[in-house]
Short mmCIF file of C-alpha atoms in Angstrom, two decimals:
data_model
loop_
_atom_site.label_atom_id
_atom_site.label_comp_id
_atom_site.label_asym_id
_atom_site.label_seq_id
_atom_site.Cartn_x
_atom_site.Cartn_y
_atom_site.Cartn_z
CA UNK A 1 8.88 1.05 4.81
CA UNK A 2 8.86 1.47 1.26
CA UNK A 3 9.74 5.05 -0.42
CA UNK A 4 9.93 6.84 -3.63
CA UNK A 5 13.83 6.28 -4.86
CA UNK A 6 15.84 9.38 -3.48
CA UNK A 7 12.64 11.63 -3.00
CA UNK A 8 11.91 14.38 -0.83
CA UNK A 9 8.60 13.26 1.09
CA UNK A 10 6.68 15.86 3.06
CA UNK A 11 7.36 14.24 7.23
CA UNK A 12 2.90 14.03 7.13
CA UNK A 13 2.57 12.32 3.85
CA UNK A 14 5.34 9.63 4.41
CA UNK A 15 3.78 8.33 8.21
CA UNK A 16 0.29 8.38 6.83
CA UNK A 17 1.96 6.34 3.67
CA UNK A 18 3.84 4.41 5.99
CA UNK A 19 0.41 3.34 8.09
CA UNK A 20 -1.39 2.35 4.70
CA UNK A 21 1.54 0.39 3.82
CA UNK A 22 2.07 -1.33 6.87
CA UNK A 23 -1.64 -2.17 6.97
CA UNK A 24 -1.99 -3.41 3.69
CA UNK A 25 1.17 -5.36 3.25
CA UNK A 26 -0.12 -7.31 6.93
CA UNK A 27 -3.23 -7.91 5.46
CA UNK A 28 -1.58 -9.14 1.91
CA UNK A 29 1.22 -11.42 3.86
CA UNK A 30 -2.10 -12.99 5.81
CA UNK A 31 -4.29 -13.63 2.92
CA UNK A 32 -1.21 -15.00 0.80
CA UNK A 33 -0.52 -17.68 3.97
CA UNK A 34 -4.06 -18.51 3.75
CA UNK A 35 -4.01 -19.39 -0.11
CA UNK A 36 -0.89 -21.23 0.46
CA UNK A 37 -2.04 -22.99 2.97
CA UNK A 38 -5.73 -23.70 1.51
CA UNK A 39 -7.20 -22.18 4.16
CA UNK A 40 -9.01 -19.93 1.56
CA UNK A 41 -9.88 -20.74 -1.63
CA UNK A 42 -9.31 -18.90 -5.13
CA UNK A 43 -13.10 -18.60 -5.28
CA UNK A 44 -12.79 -16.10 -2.70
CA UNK A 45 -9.91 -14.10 -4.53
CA UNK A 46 -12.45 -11.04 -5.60
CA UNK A 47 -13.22 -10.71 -2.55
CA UNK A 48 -9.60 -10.78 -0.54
CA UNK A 49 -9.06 -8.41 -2.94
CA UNK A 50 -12.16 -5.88 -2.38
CA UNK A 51 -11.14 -6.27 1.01
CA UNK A 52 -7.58 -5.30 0.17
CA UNK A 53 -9.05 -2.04 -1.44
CA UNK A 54 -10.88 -0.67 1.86
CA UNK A 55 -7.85 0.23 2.74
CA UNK A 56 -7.31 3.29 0.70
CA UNK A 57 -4.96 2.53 -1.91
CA UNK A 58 -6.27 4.97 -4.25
CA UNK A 59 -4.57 7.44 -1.10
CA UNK A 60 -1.35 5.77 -0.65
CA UNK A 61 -0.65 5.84 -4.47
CA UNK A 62 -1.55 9.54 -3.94
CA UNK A 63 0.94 10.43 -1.18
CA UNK A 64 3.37 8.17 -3.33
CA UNK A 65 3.15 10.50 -6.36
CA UNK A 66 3.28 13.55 -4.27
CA UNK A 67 7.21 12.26 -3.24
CA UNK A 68 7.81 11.60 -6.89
CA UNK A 69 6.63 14.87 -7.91
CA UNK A 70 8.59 16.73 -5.15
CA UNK A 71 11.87 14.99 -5.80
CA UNK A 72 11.07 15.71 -9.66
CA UNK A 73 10.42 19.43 -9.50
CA UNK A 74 13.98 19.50 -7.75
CA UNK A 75 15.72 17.95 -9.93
#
């Protein structure tokens, strides 16, 4: 999983993170196989990527902050 560079994350931020994440990057590897591939086409790139965005990534970049601001404020 990916985390903020020596920050302090909060145990319930960094597993729902960590759930986003793992969802999103599946979804991203799949979609980029299928472009490669030709099995979609770039006429459907707005919507692989509305689809990428039902999966909260307004709230991951949210719990990502949170573990920069935490290791910040103890710095």
């Amino acid at each position: 999983s990916k985390s903020a560079p020596g920050s302090v994350w909060e145990l319930d931020d960094q597993t729902e993170y960590n759930g986003i994440y793992t969802d999103v990057s599946s979804l991203v590897a799949t979609y980029c196989l299928q472009f490669i591939t030709g099995e979609r086409d770039m006429s459907e790139w707005d919507a692989v990527l509305a689809d990428v965005n039902t999966f909260d990534i307004d709230r991951m970049t949210e719990l990502y902050q949170n573990a920069v601001n935490n290791f910040l404020s103890r710095s």
